[in-house]
Coordinates of C-alpha atoms in Angstrom, one line a residue:
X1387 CA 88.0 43.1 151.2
X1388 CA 87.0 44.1 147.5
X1389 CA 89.4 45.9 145.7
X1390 CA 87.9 48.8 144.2
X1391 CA 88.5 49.9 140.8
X1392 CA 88.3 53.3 139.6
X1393 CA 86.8 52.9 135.9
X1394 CA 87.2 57.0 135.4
X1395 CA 85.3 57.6 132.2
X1396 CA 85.4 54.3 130.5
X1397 CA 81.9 54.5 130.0
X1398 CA 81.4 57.6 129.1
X1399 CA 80.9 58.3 125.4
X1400 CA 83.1 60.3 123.7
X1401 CA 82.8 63.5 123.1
X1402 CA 81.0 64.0 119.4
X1403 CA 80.0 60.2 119.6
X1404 CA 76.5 61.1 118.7
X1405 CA 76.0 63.7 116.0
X1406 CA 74.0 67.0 117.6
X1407 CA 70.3 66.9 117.4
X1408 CA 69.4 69.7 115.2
X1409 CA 67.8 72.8 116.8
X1410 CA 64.4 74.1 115.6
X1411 CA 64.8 77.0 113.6
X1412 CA 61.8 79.6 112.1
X1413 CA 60.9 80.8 108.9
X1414 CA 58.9 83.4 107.6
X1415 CA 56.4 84.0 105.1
X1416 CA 55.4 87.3 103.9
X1417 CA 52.0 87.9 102.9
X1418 CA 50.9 90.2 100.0
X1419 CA 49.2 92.5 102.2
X1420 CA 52.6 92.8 103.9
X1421 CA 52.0 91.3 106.9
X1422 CA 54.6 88.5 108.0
X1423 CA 53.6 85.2 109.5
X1424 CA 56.8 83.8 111.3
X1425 CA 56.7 79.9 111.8
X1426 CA 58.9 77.1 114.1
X1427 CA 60.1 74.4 112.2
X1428 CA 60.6 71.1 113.4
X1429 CA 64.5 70.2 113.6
X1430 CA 65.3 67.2 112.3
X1431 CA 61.6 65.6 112.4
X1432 CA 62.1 62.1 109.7
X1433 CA 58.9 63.2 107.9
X1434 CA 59.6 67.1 107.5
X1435 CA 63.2 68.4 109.0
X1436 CA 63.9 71.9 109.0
X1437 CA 61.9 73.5 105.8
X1438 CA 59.1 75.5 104.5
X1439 CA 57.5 74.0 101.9
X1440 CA 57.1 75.8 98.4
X1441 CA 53.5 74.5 97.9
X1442 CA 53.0 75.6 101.4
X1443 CA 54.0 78.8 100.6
X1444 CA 51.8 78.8 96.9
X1445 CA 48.8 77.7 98.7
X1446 CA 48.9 80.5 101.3
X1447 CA 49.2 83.1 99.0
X1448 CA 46.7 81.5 96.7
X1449 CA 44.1 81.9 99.5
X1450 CA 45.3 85.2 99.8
X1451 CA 43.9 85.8 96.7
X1452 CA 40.8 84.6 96.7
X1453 CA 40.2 85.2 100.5
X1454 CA 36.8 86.6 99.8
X1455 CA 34.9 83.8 98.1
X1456 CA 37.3 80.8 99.4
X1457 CA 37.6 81.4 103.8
X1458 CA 36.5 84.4 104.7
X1459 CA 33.5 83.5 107.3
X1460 CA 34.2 79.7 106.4
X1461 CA 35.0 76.6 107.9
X1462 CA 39.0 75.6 107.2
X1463 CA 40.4 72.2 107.8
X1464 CA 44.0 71.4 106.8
X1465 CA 45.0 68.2 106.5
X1466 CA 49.6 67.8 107.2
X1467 CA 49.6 71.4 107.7
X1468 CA 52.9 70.9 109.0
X1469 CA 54.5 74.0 109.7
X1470 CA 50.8 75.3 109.5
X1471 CA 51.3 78.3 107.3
X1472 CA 47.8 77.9 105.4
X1473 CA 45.7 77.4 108.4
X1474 CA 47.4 80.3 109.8
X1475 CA 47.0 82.8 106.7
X1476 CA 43.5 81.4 106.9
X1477 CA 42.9 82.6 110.2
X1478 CA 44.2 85.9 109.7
X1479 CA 42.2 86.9 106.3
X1480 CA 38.6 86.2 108.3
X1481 CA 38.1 82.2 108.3
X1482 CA 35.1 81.0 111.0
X1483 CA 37.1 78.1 112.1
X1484 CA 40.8 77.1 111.0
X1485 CA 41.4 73.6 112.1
X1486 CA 45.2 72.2 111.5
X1487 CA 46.1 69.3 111.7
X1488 CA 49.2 66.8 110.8
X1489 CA 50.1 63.3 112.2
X1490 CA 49.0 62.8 115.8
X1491 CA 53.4 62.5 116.8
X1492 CA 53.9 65.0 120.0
X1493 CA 56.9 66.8 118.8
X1494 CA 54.6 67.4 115.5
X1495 CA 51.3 68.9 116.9
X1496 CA 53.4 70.6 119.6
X1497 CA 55.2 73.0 117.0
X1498 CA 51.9 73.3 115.0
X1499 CA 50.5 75.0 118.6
X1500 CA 53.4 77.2 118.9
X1501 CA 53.3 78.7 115.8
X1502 CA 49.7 79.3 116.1
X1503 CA 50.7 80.9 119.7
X1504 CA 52.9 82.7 117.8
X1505 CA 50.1 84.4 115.2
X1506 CA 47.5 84.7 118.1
X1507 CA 47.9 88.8 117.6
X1508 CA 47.4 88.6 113.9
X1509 CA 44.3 86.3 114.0
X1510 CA 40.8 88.7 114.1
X1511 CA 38.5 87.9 117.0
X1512 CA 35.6 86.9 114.8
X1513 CA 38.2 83.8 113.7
X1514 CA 39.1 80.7 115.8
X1515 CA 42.0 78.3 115.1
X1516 CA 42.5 75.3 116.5
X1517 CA 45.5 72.5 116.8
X1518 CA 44.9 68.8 116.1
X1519 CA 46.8 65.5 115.8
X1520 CA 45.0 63.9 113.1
X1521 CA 45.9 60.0 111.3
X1522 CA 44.6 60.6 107.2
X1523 CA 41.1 57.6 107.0
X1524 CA 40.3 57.5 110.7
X1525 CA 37.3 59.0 112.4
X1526 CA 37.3 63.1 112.3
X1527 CA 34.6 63.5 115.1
X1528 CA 37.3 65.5 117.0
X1529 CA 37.9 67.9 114.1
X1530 CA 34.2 68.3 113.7
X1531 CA 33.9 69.4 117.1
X1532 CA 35.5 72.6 116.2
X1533 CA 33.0 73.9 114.0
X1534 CA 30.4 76.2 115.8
X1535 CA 26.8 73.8 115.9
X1536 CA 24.4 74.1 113.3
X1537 CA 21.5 72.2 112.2
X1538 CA 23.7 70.1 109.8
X1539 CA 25.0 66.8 111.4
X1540 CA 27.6 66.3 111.2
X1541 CA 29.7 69.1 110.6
X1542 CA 31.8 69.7 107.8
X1543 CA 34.0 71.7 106.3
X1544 CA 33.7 74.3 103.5
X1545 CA 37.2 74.3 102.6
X1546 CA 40.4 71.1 102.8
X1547 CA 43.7 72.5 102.6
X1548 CA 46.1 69.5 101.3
X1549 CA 49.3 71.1 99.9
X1550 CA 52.2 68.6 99.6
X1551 CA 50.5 65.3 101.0
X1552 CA 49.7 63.1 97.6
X1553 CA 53.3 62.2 97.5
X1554 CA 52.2 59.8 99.7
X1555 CA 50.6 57.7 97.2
X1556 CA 50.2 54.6 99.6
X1557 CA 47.7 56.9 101.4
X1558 CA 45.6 57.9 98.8
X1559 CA 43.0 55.7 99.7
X1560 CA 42.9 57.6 103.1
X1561 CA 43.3 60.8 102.1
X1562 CA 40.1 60.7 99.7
X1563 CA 38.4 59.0 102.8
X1564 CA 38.8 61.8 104.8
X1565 CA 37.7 63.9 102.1
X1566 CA 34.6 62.5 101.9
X1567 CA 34.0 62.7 105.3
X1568 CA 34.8 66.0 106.0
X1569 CA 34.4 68.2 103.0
X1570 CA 30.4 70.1 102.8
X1571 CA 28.0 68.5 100.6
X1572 CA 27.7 71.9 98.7
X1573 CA 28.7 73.4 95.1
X1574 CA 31.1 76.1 96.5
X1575 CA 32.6 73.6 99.0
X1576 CA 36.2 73.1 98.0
X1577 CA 39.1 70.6 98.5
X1578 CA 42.7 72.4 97.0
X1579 CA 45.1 70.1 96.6
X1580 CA 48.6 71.7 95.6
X1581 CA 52.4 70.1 95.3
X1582 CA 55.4 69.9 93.4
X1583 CA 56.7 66.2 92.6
X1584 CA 60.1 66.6 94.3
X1585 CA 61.2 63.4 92.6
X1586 CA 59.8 63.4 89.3
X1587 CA 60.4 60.4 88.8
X1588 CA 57.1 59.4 91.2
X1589 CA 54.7 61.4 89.2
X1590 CA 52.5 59.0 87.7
X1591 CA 52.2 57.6 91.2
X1592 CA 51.4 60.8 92.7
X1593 CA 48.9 61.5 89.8
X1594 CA 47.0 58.5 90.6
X1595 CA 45.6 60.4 93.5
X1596 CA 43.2 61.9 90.9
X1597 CA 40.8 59.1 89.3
X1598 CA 40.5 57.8 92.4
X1599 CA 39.3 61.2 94.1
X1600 CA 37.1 60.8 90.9
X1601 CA 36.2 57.6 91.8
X1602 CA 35.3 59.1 95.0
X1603 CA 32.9 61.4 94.5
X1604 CA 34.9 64.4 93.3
X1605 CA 35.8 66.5 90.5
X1606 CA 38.9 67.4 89.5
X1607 CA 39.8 70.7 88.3
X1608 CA 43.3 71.7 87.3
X1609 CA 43.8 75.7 88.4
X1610 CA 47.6 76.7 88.2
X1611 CA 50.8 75.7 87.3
X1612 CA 53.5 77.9 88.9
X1613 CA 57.0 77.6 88.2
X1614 CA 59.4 79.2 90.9
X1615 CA 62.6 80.5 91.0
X1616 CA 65.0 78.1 92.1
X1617 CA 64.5 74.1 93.3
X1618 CA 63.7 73.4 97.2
X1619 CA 66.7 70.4 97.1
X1620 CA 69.2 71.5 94.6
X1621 CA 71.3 68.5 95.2
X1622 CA 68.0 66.1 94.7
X1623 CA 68.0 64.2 90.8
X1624 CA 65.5 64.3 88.2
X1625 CA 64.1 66.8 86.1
X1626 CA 64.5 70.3 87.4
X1627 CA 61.9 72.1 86.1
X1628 CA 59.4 69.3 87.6
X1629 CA 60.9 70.1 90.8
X1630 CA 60.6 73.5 90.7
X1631 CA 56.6 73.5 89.5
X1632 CA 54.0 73.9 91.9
X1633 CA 50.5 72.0 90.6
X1634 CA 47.3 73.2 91.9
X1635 CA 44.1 71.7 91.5
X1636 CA 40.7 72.2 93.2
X1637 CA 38.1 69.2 94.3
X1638 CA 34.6 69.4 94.2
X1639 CA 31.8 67.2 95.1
X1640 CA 30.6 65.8 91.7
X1641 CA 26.9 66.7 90.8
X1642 CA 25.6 63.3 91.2
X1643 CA 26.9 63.2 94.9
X1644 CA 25.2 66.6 95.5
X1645 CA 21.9 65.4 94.2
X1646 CA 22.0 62.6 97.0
X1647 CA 22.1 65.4 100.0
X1648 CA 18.6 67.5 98.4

């Protein structure tokens, strides 16, 4: 006969073994009309954690701004909308179609759909907003799909929201790709691109985004610098002032490249 052991919890792991997976916490951002968009925010997520971004923020209010002449009865797309803040503000002031989108993970495009759940009361009837997993240079039939048909094929968009996602400068290529696939061949059609170089010490990289959006097809038109009150990171190196600037540009189709489409 086998003896048998009694192991008791030899196997189990310790108590604090692991360190606690951090909970999803929400954020809010308060209009200038006064209204208040509350957003979830991924836990610990590797390409975002727990955070909402100042250029996030800048952009949102920017369209604000300008909501009459930039999305009101337009088509949106943004491109790592992350915690989705400018789609949603989008939505809200009047846009035809909002479309946001970040990297096609689960966990990712699951919050973006909850916090546009979360808005659904906000957003008029008129405007539609819509949750997509989207990998920056691949095909964007699916985000086309969105827009409402017309007699332009394909689709596209009159506005590209792109705040915080040139950092990436291995991507550039891509991101100007999907630019040129999915921004309007048309004069008021608009790509903004807005960040703050939260290690200034990558600027020129990130800055390289530019000639080649030139390069591209696109103009390149420098709108604001805004400098806010305190850093994101206040533990993060470099220049501190450079970390707490927010650039914003706006891309055009270059006149040439308009010519082509008449």
């Amino acid at each position: 006969m086998e003896d048998d052991f009694d192991t008791g919890d030899l196997f189990k792991d310790p108590e604090g073994f692991y360190p606690e997976e951090k909970q999803p916490t929400f954020a809010e951002h308060h209009m200038l009309s006064g209204q208040t968009v509350r957003v979830r925010l991924v836990g610990s997520h590797p390409l975002y954690g727990n955070l909402l971004w100042n250029a996030g923020r800048t952009t949102a209010h920017y369209i604000e701004e300008h909501a009459d002449s930039l999305v009101r009865g337009r088509d949106v797309l943004e491109i790592g909308a992350a915690a989705g803040v400018p789609s949603i503000v989008s939505s809200i002031l009047g846009a035809r179609t909002t479309v946001m989108t970040d990297y096609p993970d689960a966990d990712l495009v699951s919050n973006m759909q909850h916090n546009a759940d979360l808005s659904v009361d906000m957003i008029p009837s008129k405007s539609q907003l819509f949750v997509e997993g989207y990998q920056w240079g691949k095909p964007v039939g699916p985000l086309q799909a969105h827009i409402p048909s017309t007699q332009e094929a394909p689709a596209t968009f009159d506005v590209l929201i792109m705040a915080d996602v040139v950092y990436s400068w291995r991507e550039h290529g891509n991101l100007v790709k999907t630019m040129q696939m999915t921004l309007k061949k048309d004069p008021k059609a608009v790509a903004l691109v807005i960040f703050t170089p939260y290690q200034p010490w990558l600027l020129p990289q990130t800055e390289k985004f530019f000639p080649l959006a030139e390069a591209g097809g696109f103009t390149v038109t420098k709108i604001f610098e805004k400098l806010m009150d305190a850093v994101l990171f206040e533990d993060d190196p470099g220049d501190e002032r450079l970390r707490r600037t927010v650039f914003g540009y706006e891309l055009r189709w270059a006149l040439d490249q308009l010519e082509d489409t008449t």
